[in-house]
Amino acid sequence: MKSLIVVKFGGSLTKNPKAQKKFLKELSKISQKQRVILVHGGGPEINLLLEKFFIKNKFVNGLRFTNEKVLSVAEMVLSGKVNKSLVAGLLKNNVKAVGISAKDANSVICKQVKSLGFVGEPVKVNKKLIEVLLKENFLPVVASIACDSNANSLNVNADILASAIASAFKAQKLIFLTDVCGILNKDKKTIKEIRAKNINSLIKDKTIINGMIPKVQACLNSLKKGVREVWIVDGAKGITAMQGTVIKK
Ligand code: ADP
Ligand code: MG
């Protein structure tokens, strides 16, 4: 069977249409040889709409506090705008992309992290729907909205979602595309390679802050659960260049 890679498309890249176009073209080439699951967020696009609606918004350790209004805007942006634009971009490259969110067919069940409002943390991945799509050569594009076990909607950090999916599918590779060239050190230079055990000290000494916190935690989690190779790369340089940080067990 073809090897499987999970790619997380950073919401921050939705601001860069040129990079998005290039990425989708490269991904279409990769998908001819490997099975691909694309997971995405949409942070800046959510912020834009929240501002338009005058809805306030705050982050706790890189995770968005999500009240009911923020949740409905997040779902609208993620499952509507961002998901469908990625699907269209892949279709333009002749890839049979299918847009879903993690709630479809209960693909990823979450439990609510009450301190963050309507935010979910993955507890169970039901692989069936995504498996069926992959088997028929469709490329699943997964928006980071899920449900709890009572079908209540929750907002999920897309890095954490990508990690849960990559772990459940035992993906060979998990690649996070973001708007920086991997993990930067205090001098803003890329750390090209880092061992999992050395990551926590970078959070403690505040080298890693904000959105990079859930990202590296997602990396650690997936390495622990059997994903072989985890990368954080600069999305503007594309996915073939793979410029950034590789995190090793
Ligand atoms: P996305 O999830 O869309 O890729 P985020 O904004 O959530 O984007 O996370 C990436 C951001 O993390 C970077 O743009 C940067 O501002 C921030 N960041 C914090 N600490 C670091 C670090 N040590 N190295 C690189 N980026 C960092
Ligand atoms: Mg993020």
PDB file of C-alpha atoms and ligand atoms in Angstrom:
ATOM      1  CA  MET A   1       0.000   0.000   0.000  1.00  0.00           C
ATOM      2  CA  LYS A   2       1.130   3.576  -0.678  1.00  0.00           C
ATOM      3  CA  SER A   3       2.622   5.356   2.308  1.00  0.00           C
ATOM      4  CA  LEU A   4       0.498   7.938   4.105  1.00  0.00           C
ATOM      5  CA  ILE A   5       1.383  11.494   4.974  1.00  0.00           C
ATOM      6  CA  VAL A   6      -0.670  13.948   6.986  1.00  0.00           C
ATOM      7  CA  VAL A   7      -0.180  17.598   6.121  1.00  0.00           C
ATOM      8  CA  LYS A   8      -1.396  20.446   8.298  1.00  0.00           C
ATOM      9  CA  PHE A   9      -1.971  23.653   6.404  1.00  0.00           C
ATOM     10  CA  GLY A  10      -1.478  26.597   8.717  1.00  0.00           C
ATOM     11  CA  GLY A  11      -4.245  29.129   8.836  1.00  0.00           C
ATOM     12  CA  SER A  12      -1.572  31.792   8.738  1.00  0.00           C
ATOM     13  CA  LEU A  13      -0.863  30.751   5.139  1.00  0.00           C
ATOM     14  CA  THR A  14      -4.345  31.671   3.981  1.00  0.00           C
ATOM     15  CA  LYS A  15      -3.000  35.257   3.978  1.00  0.00           C
ATOM     16  CA  ASN A  16      -0.529  34.298   1.257  1.00  0.00           C
ATOM     17  CA  PRO A  17      -2.490  33.241  -1.869  1.00  0.00           C
ATOM     18  CA  LYS A  18       0.676  32.714  -3.908  1.00  0.00           C
ATOM     19  CA  ALA A  19       2.096  30.295  -1.345  1.00  0.00           C
ATOM     20  CA  GLN A  20      -1.263  28.554  -1.128  1.00  0.00           C
ATOM     21  CA  LYS A  21      -1.373  28.044  -4.895  1.00  0.00           C
ATOM     22  CA  LYS A  22       2.165  26.695  -5.015  1.00  0.00           C
ATOM     23  CA  PHE A  23       1.520  24.384  -2.085  1.00  0.00           C
ATOM     24  CA  LEU A  24      -1.618  22.922  -3.665  1.00  0.00           C
ATOM     25  CA  LYS A  25       0.251  22.272  -6.902  1.00  0.00           C
ATOM     26  CA  GLU A  26       3.058  20.515  -5.049  1.00  0.00           C
ATOM     27  CA  LEU A  27       0.582  18.562  -2.946  1.00  0.00           C
ATOM     28  CA  SER A  28      -1.187  17.349  -6.072  1.00  0.00           C
ATOM     29  CA  LYS A  29       2.135  15.900  -7.313  1.00  0.00           C
ATOM     30  CA  ILE A  30       2.822  14.236  -3.969  1.00  0.00           C
ATOM     31  CA  SER A  31      -0.670  12.747  -3.947  1.00  0.00           C
ATOM     32  CA  GLN A  32       0.100  10.803  -7.119  1.00  0.00           C
ATOM     33  CA  LYS A  33       2.650   8.731  -5.216  1.00  0.00           C
ATOM     34  CA  GLN A  34       1.457   8.841  -1.622  1.00  0.00           C
ATOM     35  CA  ARG A  35      -1.833   8.884   0.213  1.00  0.00           C
ATOM     36  CA  VAL A  36      -2.441  12.312   1.732  1.00  0.00           C
ATOM     37  CA  ILE A  37      -4.762  13.661   4.421  1.00  0.00           C
ATOM     38  CA  LEU A  38      -4.858  17.451   4.543  1.00  0.00           C
ATOM     39  CA  VAL A  39      -5.871  19.067   7.847  1.00  0.00           C
ATOM     40  CA  HIS A  40      -6.282  22.819   8.127  1.00  0.00           C
ATOM     41  CA  GLY A  41      -6.980  25.682  10.470  1.00  0.00           C
ATOM     42  CA  GLY A  42      -7.877  29.242   9.574  1.00  0.00           C
ATOM     43  CA  GLY A  43      -6.815  31.569  12.375  1.00  0.00           C
ATOM     44  CA  PRO A  44      -6.392  34.894  10.553  1.00  0.00           C
ATOM     45  CA  GLU A  45      -9.570  34.415   8.521  1.00  0.00           C
ATOM     46  CA  ILE A  46     -11.495  33.754  11.719  1.00  0.00           C
ATOM     47  CA  ASN A  47      -9.968  36.886  13.285  1.00  0.00           C
ATOM     48  CA  LEU A  48     -10.983  38.957  10.276  1.00  0.00           C
ATOM     49  CA  LEU A  49     -14.633  37.943  10.503  1.00  0.00           C
ATOM     50  CA  LEU A  50     -14.699  38.300  14.290  1.00  0.00           C
ATOM     51  CA  GLU A  51     -13.476  41.876  13.862  1.00  0.00           C
ATOM     52  CA  LYS A  52     -16.183  42.572  11.293  1.00  0.00           C
ATOM     53  CA  PHE A  53     -18.809  41.335  13.755  1.00  0.00           C
ATOM     54  CA  PHE A  54     -17.144  43.211  16.643  1.00  0.00           C
ATOM     55  CA  ILE A  55     -16.704  39.955  18.543  1.00  0.00           C
ATOM     56  CA  LYS A  56     -13.847  39.971  21.057  1.00  0.00           C
ATOM     57  CA  ASN A  57     -11.345  37.202  21.001  1.00  0.00           C
ATOM     58  CA  LYS A  58      -8.529  36.008  23.234  1.00  0.00           C
ATOM     59  CA  PHE A  59      -5.831  33.343  23.294  1.00  0.00           C
ATOM     60  CA  VAL A  60      -4.557  31.221  26.172  1.00  0.00           C
ATOM     61  CA  ASN A  61      -1.154  29.591  25.491  1.00  0.00           C
ATOM     62  CA  GLY A  62      -1.743  29.726  21.759  1.00  0.00           C
ATOM     63  CA  LEU A  63      -5.267  28.310  21.977  1.00  0.00           C
ATOM     64  CA  ARG A  64      -8.314  30.387  21.100  1.00  0.00           C
ATOM     65  CA  PHE A  65     -10.825  30.933  23.893  1.00  0.00           C
ATOM     66  CA  THR A  66     -14.070  30.046  22.133  1.00  0.00           C
ATOM     67  CA  ASN A  67     -17.451  31.305  23.298  1.00  0.00           C
ATOM     68  CA  GLU A  68     -20.660  30.474  21.410  1.00  0.00           C
ATOM     69  CA  LYS A  69     -20.339  33.403  18.991  1.00  0.00           C
ATOM     70  CA  VAL A  70     -16.678  32.673  18.259  1.00  0.00           C
ATOM     71  CA  LEU A  71     -17.554  29.011  17.668  1.00  0.00           C
ATOM     72  CA  SER A  72     -20.190  29.813  15.058  1.00  0.00           C
ATOM     73  CA  VAL A  73     -17.828  32.192  13.238  1.00  0.00           C
ATOM     74  CA  ALA A  74     -14.992  29.643  13.436  1.00  0.00           C
ATOM     75  CA  GLU A  75     -17.164  26.921  11.926  1.00  0.00           C
ATOM     76  CA  MET A  76     -18.406  29.218   9.190  1.00  0.00           C
ATOM     77  CA  VAL A  77     -14.871  30.223   8.226  1.00  0.00           C
ATOM     78  CA  LEU A  78     -13.216  26.806   8.606  1.00  0.00           C
ATOM     79  CA  SER A  79     -15.850  24.498   7.125  1.00  0.00           C
ATOM     80  CA  GLY A  80     -17.105  27.085   4.656  1.00  0.00           C
ATOM     81  CA  LYS A  81     -14.490  29.418   3.330  1.00  0.00           C
ATOM     82  CA  VAL A  82     -11.110  27.846   4.021  1.00  0.00           C
ATOM     83  CA  ASN A  83     -12.125  24.230   3.470  1.00  0.00           C
ATOM     84  CA  LYS A  84     -13.897  24.900   0.195  1.00  0.00           C
ATOM     85  CA  SER A  85     -11.117  27.105  -1.114  1.00  0.00           C
ATOM     86  CA  LEU A  86      -8.538  24.367  -0.467  1.00  0.00           C
ATOM     87  CA  VAL A  87     -10.830  21.814  -2.118  1.00  0.00           C
ATOM     88  CA  ALA A  88     -11.257  24.065  -5.178  1.00  0.00           C
ATOM     89  CA  GLY A  89      -7.501  24.624  -5.365  1.00  0.00           C
ATOM     90  CA  LEU A  90      -6.886  20.883  -5.388  1.00  0.00           C
ATOM     91  CA  LEU A  91      -9.629  20.278  -7.963  1.00  0.00           C
ATOM     92  CA  LYS A  92      -7.871  22.823 -10.209  1.00  0.00           C
ATOM     93  CA  ASN A  93      -4.838  20.527  -9.986  1.00  0.00           C
ATOM     94  CA  ASN A  94      -6.959  17.516 -10.912  1.00  0.00           C
ATOM     95  CA  VAL A  95      -7.014  16.053  -7.401  1.00  0.00           C
ATOM     96  CA  LYS A  96     -10.294  14.535  -6.274  1.00  0.00           C
ATOM     97  CA  ALA A  97     -10.465  16.438  -2.997  1.00  0.00           C
ATOM     98  CA  VAL A  98     -13.354  16.000  -0.570  1.00  0.00           C
ATOM     99  CA  GLY A  99     -13.910  18.587   2.148  1.00  0.00           C
ATOM    100  CA  ILE A 100     -15.144  17.414   5.520  1.00  0.00           C
ATOM    101  CA  SER A 101     -14.703  18.527   9.093  1.00  0.00           C
ATOM    102  CA  ALA A 102     -13.630  16.315  11.965  1.00  0.00           C
ATOM    103  CA  LYS A 103     -17.304  16.166  13.010  1.00  0.00           C
ATOM    104  CA  ASP A 104     -18.437  14.339   9.869  1.00  0.00           C
ATOM    105  CA  ALA A 105     -19.251  10.713  10.648  1.00  0.00           C
ATOM    106  CA  ASN A 106     -17.841  11.423  14.116  1.00  0.00           C
ATOM    107  CA  SER A 107     -14.395  11.151  12.563  1.00  0.00           C
ATOM    108  CA  VAL A 108     -12.748  12.699  15.625  1.00  0.00           C
ATOM    109  CA  ILE A 109     -14.641  12.777  18.914  1.00  0.00           C
ATOM    110  CA  CYS A 110     -13.460  15.427  21.337  1.00  0.00           C
ATOM    111  CA  LYS A 111     -13.983  16.210  24.968  1.00  0.00           C
ATOM    112  CA  GLN A 112     -14.619  19.804  25.920  1.00  0.00           C
ATOM    113  CA  VAL A 113     -11.768  21.724  27.517  1.00  0.00           C
ATOM    114  CA  LYS A 114     -14.075  23.865  29.641  1.00  0.00           C
ATOM    115  CA  SER A 115     -11.423  26.398  30.645  1.00  0.00           C
ATOM    116  CA  LEU A 116     -11.241  27.375  26.958  1.00  0.00           C
ATOM    117  CA  GLY A 117     -14.995  27.503  26.326  1.00  0.00           C
ATOM    118  CA  PHE A 118     -16.179  25.443  23.368  1.00  0.00           C
ATOM    119  CA  VAL A 119     -12.787  23.991  22.625  1.00  0.00           C
ATOM    120  CA  GLY A 120     -12.279  20.290  22.092  1.00  0.00           C
ATOM    121  CA  GLU A 121      -9.435  17.915  22.721  1.00  0.00           C
ATOM    122  CA  PRO A 122      -9.443  14.731  20.613  1.00  0.00           C
ATOM    123  CA  VAL A 123     -10.251  11.560  22.549  1.00  0.00           C
ATOM    124  CA  LYS A 124     -11.175   9.129  19.790  1.00  0.00           C
ATOM    125  CA  VAL A 125     -10.571   8.896  16.063  1.00  0.00           C
ATOM    126  CA  ASN A 126     -13.077   6.932  14.000  1.00  0.00           C
ATOM    127  CA  LYS A 127     -11.126   6.164  10.872  1.00  0.00           C
ATOM    128  CA  LYS A 128     -13.897   4.756   8.701  1.00  0.00           C
ATOM    129  CA  LEU A 129     -14.944   7.777   6.627  1.00  0.00           C
ATOM    130  CA  ILE A 130     -11.400   8.929   5.894  1.00  0.00           C
ATOM    131  CA  GLU A 131     -10.378   5.343   5.105  1.00  0.00           C
ATOM    132  CA  VAL A 132     -13.207   4.982   2.607  1.00  0.00           C
ATOM    133  CA  LEU A 133     -12.176   8.229   0.922  1.00  0.00           C
ATOM    134  CA  LEU A 134      -8.495   7.246   0.760  1.00  0.00           C
ATOM    135  CA  LYS A 135      -9.321   3.811  -0.585  1.00  0.00           C
ATOM    136  CA  GLU A 136     -11.243   5.362  -3.470  1.00  0.00           C
ATOM    137  CA  ASN A 137      -8.405   7.801  -4.180  1.00  0.00           C
ATOM    138  CA  PHE A 138     -10.151  10.863  -2.811  1.00  0.00           C
ATOM    139  CA  LEU A 139      -8.021  13.313  -0.876  1.00  0.00           C
ATOM    140  CA  PRO A 140      -9.700  14.175   2.441  1.00  0.00           C
ATOM    141  CA  VAL A 141      -9.468  17.853   3.432  1.00  0.00           C
ATOM    142  CA  VAL A 142     -10.361  18.122   7.121  1.00  0.00           C
ATOM    143  CA  ALA A 143     -11.469  21.332   8.863  1.00  0.00           C
ATOM    144  CA  SER A 144     -10.718  21.616  12.564  1.00  0.00           C
ATOM    145  CA  ILE A 145     -14.257  21.544  13.951  1.00  0.00           C
ATOM    146  CA  ALA A 146     -15.401  18.406  15.766  1.00  0.00           C
ATOM    147  CA  CYS A 147     -18.153  17.177  18.072  1.00  0.00           C
ATOM    148  CA  ASP A 148     -18.206  15.738  21.557  1.00  0.00           C
ATOM    149  CA  SER A 149     -19.889  12.380  22.167  1.00  0.00           C
ATOM    150  CA  ASN A 150     -23.267  14.164  22.336  1.00  0.00           C
ATOM    151  CA  ALA A 151     -22.802  15.838  18.941  1.00  0.00           C
ATOM    152  CA  ASN A 152     -22.144  19.285  20.382  1.00  0.00           C
ATOM    153  CA  SER A 153     -19.783  21.290  18.185  1.00  0.00           C
ATOM    154  CA  LEU A 154     -16.310  22.207  19.404  1.00  0.00           C
ATOM    155  CA  ASN A 155     -13.418  24.197  17.992  1.00  0.00           C
ATOM    156  CA  VAL A 156     -10.173  22.200  17.874  1.00  0.00           C
ATOM    157  CA  ASN A 157      -6.664  23.531  17.385  1.00  0.00           C
ATOM    158  CA  ALA A 158      -5.764  22.239  13.921  1.00  0.00           C
ATOM    159  CA  ASP A 159      -2.257  21.179  14.976  1.00  0.00           C
ATOM    160  CA  ILE A 160      -3.663  18.985  17.716  1.00  0.00           C
ATOM    161  CA  LEU A 161      -6.261  17.589  15.330  1.00  0.00           C
ATOM    162  CA  ALA A 162      -3.620  16.783  12.698  1.00  0.00           C
ATOM    163  CA  SER A 163      -1.570  15.003  15.333  1.00  0.00           C
ATOM    164  CA  ALA A 164      -4.547  12.899  16.485  1.00  0.00           C
ATOM    165  CA  ILE A 165      -5.342  11.902  12.909  1.00  0.00           C
ATOM    166  CA  ALA A 166      -1.715  11.152  12.006  1.00  0.00           C
ATOM    167  CA  SER A 167      -1.379   9.016  15.146  1.00  0.00           C
ATOM    168  CA  ALA A 168      -4.570   7.050  14.517  1.00  0.00           C
ATOM    169  CA  PHE A 169      -3.565   6.350  10.919  1.00  0.00           C
ATOM    170  CA  LYS A 170       0.073   5.617  11.863  1.00  0.00           C
ATOM    171  CA  ALA A 171       1.181   8.076   9.202  1.00  0.00           C
ATOM    172  CA  GLN A 172       4.797   7.816   8.039  1.00  0.00           C
ATOM    173  CA  LYS A 173       5.126  11.560   8.040  1.00  0.00           C
ATOM    174  CA  LEU A 174       3.381  14.532   9.619  1.00  0.00           C
ATOM    175  CA  ILE A 175       4.216  17.935   8.168  1.00  0.00           C
ATOM    176  CA  PHE A 176       3.103  21.250   9.643  1.00  0.00           C
ATOM    177  CA  LEU A 177       3.209  24.115   7.156  1.00  0.00           C
ATOM    178  CA  THR A 178       3.340  27.439   8.901  1.00  0.00           C
ATOM    179  CA  ASP A 179       4.399  31.056   8.380  1.00  0.00           C
ATOM    180  CA  VAL A 180       7.863  30.704   9.937  1.00  0.00           C
ATOM    181  CA  CYS A 181      10.853  28.566   8.982  1.00  0.00           C
ATOM    182  CA  GLY A 182      10.307  25.934  11.683  1.00  0.00           C
ATOM    183  CA  ILE A 183      11.163  26.413  15.350  1.00  0.00           C
ATOM    184  CA  LEU A 184      13.310  29.507  15.853  1.00  0.00           C
ATOM    185  CA  ASN A 185      15.831  29.881  18.675  1.00  0.00           C
ATOM    186  CA  LYS A 186      16.318  33.036  20.786  1.00  0.00           C
ATOM    187  CA  ASP A 187      18.385  34.562  17.945  1.00  0.00           C
ATOM    188  CA  LYS A 188      15.500  33.895  15.531  1.00  0.00           C
ATOM    189  CA  LYS A 189      17.541  31.254  13.707  1.00  0.00           C
ATOM    190  CA  THR A 190      15.940  27.996  12.600  1.00  0.00           C
ATOM    191  CA  ILE A 191      16.670  24.985  14.782  1.00  0.00           C
ATOM    192  CA  LYS A 192      17.181  22.435  12.013  1.00  0.00           C
ATOM    193  CA  GLU A 193      16.835  19.341  14.152  1.00  0.00           C
ATOM    194  CA  ILE A 194      15.701  18.788  17.727  1.00  0.00           C
ATOM    195  CA  ARG A 195      15.057  15.786  19.961  1.00  0.00           C
ATOM    196  CA  ALA A 196      11.643  15.486  21.564  1.00  0.00           C
ATOM    197  CA  LYS A 197      13.136  15.518  25.060  1.00  0.00           C
ATOM    198  CA  ASN A 198      14.657  18.968  24.472  1.00  0.00           C
ATOM    199  CA  ILE A 199      11.441  20.716  23.487  1.00  0.00           C
ATOM    200  CA  ASN A 200       9.889  21.375  26.887  1.00  0.00           C
ATOM    201  CA  SER A 201      12.812  23.499  28.043  1.00  0.00           C
ATOM    202  CA  LEU A 202      12.181  25.817  25.058  1.00  0.00           C
ATOM    203  CA  ILE A 203       8.607  26.319  26.267  1.00  0.00           C
ATOM    204  CA  LYS A 204       9.792  26.887  29.819  1.00  0.00           C
ATOM    205  CA  ASP A 205      12.342  29.528  28.862  1.00  0.00           C
ATOM    206  CA  LYS A 206       9.761  31.162  26.540  1.00  0.00           C
ATOM    207  CA  THR A 207      11.672  30.578  23.305  1.00  0.00           C
ATOM    208  CA  ILE A 208       8.503  28.862  22.131  1.00  0.00           C
ATOM    209  CA  ILE A 209       5.344  30.896  22.730  1.00  0.00           C
ATOM    210  CA  ASN A 210       1.812  31.426  21.345  1.00  0.00           C
ATOM    211  CA  GLY A 211       0.772  29.234  18.404  1.00  0.00           C
ATOM    212  CA  MET A 212       4.071  27.344  18.422  1.00  0.00           C
ATOM    213  CA  ILE A 213       3.158  25.794  21.801  1.00  0.00           C
ATOM    214  CA  PRO A 214       0.271  23.583  20.600  1.00  0.00           C
ATOM    215  CA  LYS A 215       2.272  22.845  17.448  1.00  0.00           C
ATOM    216  CA  VAL A 216       5.280  21.369  19.256  1.00  0.00           C
ATOM    217  CA  GLN A 217       2.978  19.587  21.710  1.00  0.00           C
ATOM    218  CA  ALA A 218       1.213  18.058  18.720  1.00  0.00           C
ATOM    219  CA  CYS A 219       4.615  16.982  17.378  1.00  0.00           C
ATOM    220  CA  LEU A 220       5.591  15.304  20.643  1.00  0.00           C
ATOM    221  CA  ASN A 221       2.248  13.558  20.906  1.00  0.00           C
ATOM    222  CA  SER A 222       2.402  12.092  17.429  1.00  0.00           C
ATOM    223  CA  LEU A 223       6.015  10.913  17.807  1.00  0.00           C
ATOM    224  CA  LYS A 224       5.010   9.182  21.028  1.00  0.00           C
ATOM    225  CA  LYS A 225       2.131   7.475  19.223  1.00  0.00           C
ATOM    226  CA  GLY A 226       4.226   6.037  16.413  1.00  0.00           C
ATOM    227  CA  VAL A 227       4.413   8.669  13.666  1.00  0.00           C
ATOM    228  CA  ARG A 228       7.959   8.272  12.316  1.00  0.00           C
ATOM    229  CA  GLU A 229       8.829  11.705  11.016  1.00  0.00           C
ATOM    230  CA  VAL A 230       7.524  15.110  12.105  1.00  0.00           C
ATOM    231  CA  TRP A 231       8.392  18.403  10.440  1.00  0.00           C
ATOM    232  CA  ILE A 232       7.516  22.062  10.962  1.00  0.00           C
ATOM    233  CA  VAL A 233       8.246  23.870   7.698  1.00  0.00           C
ATOM    234  CA  ASP A 234       7.958  27.243   6.044  1.00  0.00           C
ATOM    235  CA  GLY A 235       4.788  27.136   3.951  1.00  0.00           C
ATOM    236  CA  ALA A 236       5.896  30.077   1.821  1.00  0.00           C
ATOM    237  CA  LYS A 237       8.820  27.989   0.554  1.00  0.00           C
ATOM    238  CA  GLY A 238       6.495  25.126  -0.315  1.00  0.00           C
ATOM    239  CA  ILE A 239       6.242  21.550   0.802  1.00  0.00           C
ATOM    240  CA  THR A 240       8.898  20.089  -1.520  1.00  0.00           C
ATOM    241  CA  ALA A 241      11.628  22.371  -0.156  1.00  0.00           C
ATOM    242  CA  MET A 242      10.975  21.115   3.405  1.00  0.00           C
ATOM    243  CA  GLN A 243      12.849  24.007   5.018  1.00  0.00           C
ATOM    244  CA  GLY A 244      12.406  24.162   8.740  1.00  0.00           C
ATOM    245  CA  THR A 245      12.711  21.868  11.739  1.00  0.00           C
ATOM    246  CA  VAL A 246      12.611  18.094  11.953  1.00  0.00           C
ATOM    247  CA  ILE A 247      11.667  16.782  15.388  1.00  0.00           C
ATOM    248  CA  LYS A 248      13.103  13.418  16.319  1.00  0.00           C
ATOM    249  CA  LYS A 249      12.084  10.986  19.012  1.00  0.00           C
TER     250      LYS A 249
HETATM  251  P1  ADP B   1      -0.378  28.253  12.266  1.00  0.00           P
HETATM  252  O1  ADP B   1      -0.954  27.346  13.313  1.00  0.00           O
HETATM  253  O2  ADP B   1      -1.366  28.802  11.318  1.00  0.00           O
HETATM  254  O3  ADP B   1       0.781  27.626  11.556  1.00  0.00           O
HETATM  255  P2  ADP B   1       0.335  29.957  14.518  1.00  0.00           P
HETATM  256  O4  ADP B   1       0.304  31.437  14.536  1.00  0.00           O
HETATM  257  O5  ADP B   1      -0.636  29.249  15.375  1.00  0.00           O
HETATM  258  O6  ADP B   1       0.241  29.551  12.975  1.00  0.00           O
HETATM  259  O7  ADP B   1       1.794  29.448  14.951  1.00  0.00           O
HETATM  260  C1  ADP B   1       2.961  29.924  14.309  1.00  0.00           C
HETATM  261  C2  ADP B   1       3.511  31.130  15.040  1.00  0.00           C
HETATM  262  O8  ADP B   1       4.138  30.745  16.251  1.00  0.00           O
HETATM  263  C3  ADP B   1       4.591  31.879  14.329  1.00  0.00           C
HETATM  264  O9  ADP B   1       4.093  32.754  13.348  1.00  0.00           O
HETATM  265  C4  ADP B   1       5.294  32.620  15.465  1.00  0.00           C
HETATM  266  O10 ADP B   1       4.774  33.914  15.606  1.00  0.00           O
HETATM  267  C5  ADP B   1       4.918  31.832  16.707  1.00  0.00           C
HETATM  268  N1  ADP B   1       6.084  31.365  17.451  1.00  0.00           N
HETATM  269  C6  ADP B   1       6.223  31.417  18.795  1.00  0.00           C
HETATM  270  N2  ADP B   1       7.395  30.930  19.206  1.00  0.00           N
HETATM  271  C7  ADP B   1       8.062  30.523  18.103  1.00  0.00           C
HETATM  272  C8  ADP B   1       9.352  29.929  17.856  1.00  0.00           C
HETATM  273  N3  ADP B   1      10.203  29.644  18.858  1.00  0.00           N
HETATM  274  N4  ADP B   1       9.689  29.648  16.586  1.00  0.00           N
HETATM  275  C9  ADP B   1       8.860  29.934  15.573  1.00  0.00           C
HETATM  276  N5  ADP B   1       7.628  30.499  15.737  1.00  0.00           N
HETATM  277  C10 ADP B   1       7.228  30.800  16.971  1.00  0.00           C
HETATM  278 MG    MG B   2      -1.908  27.653  15.164  1.00  0.00          MG
END
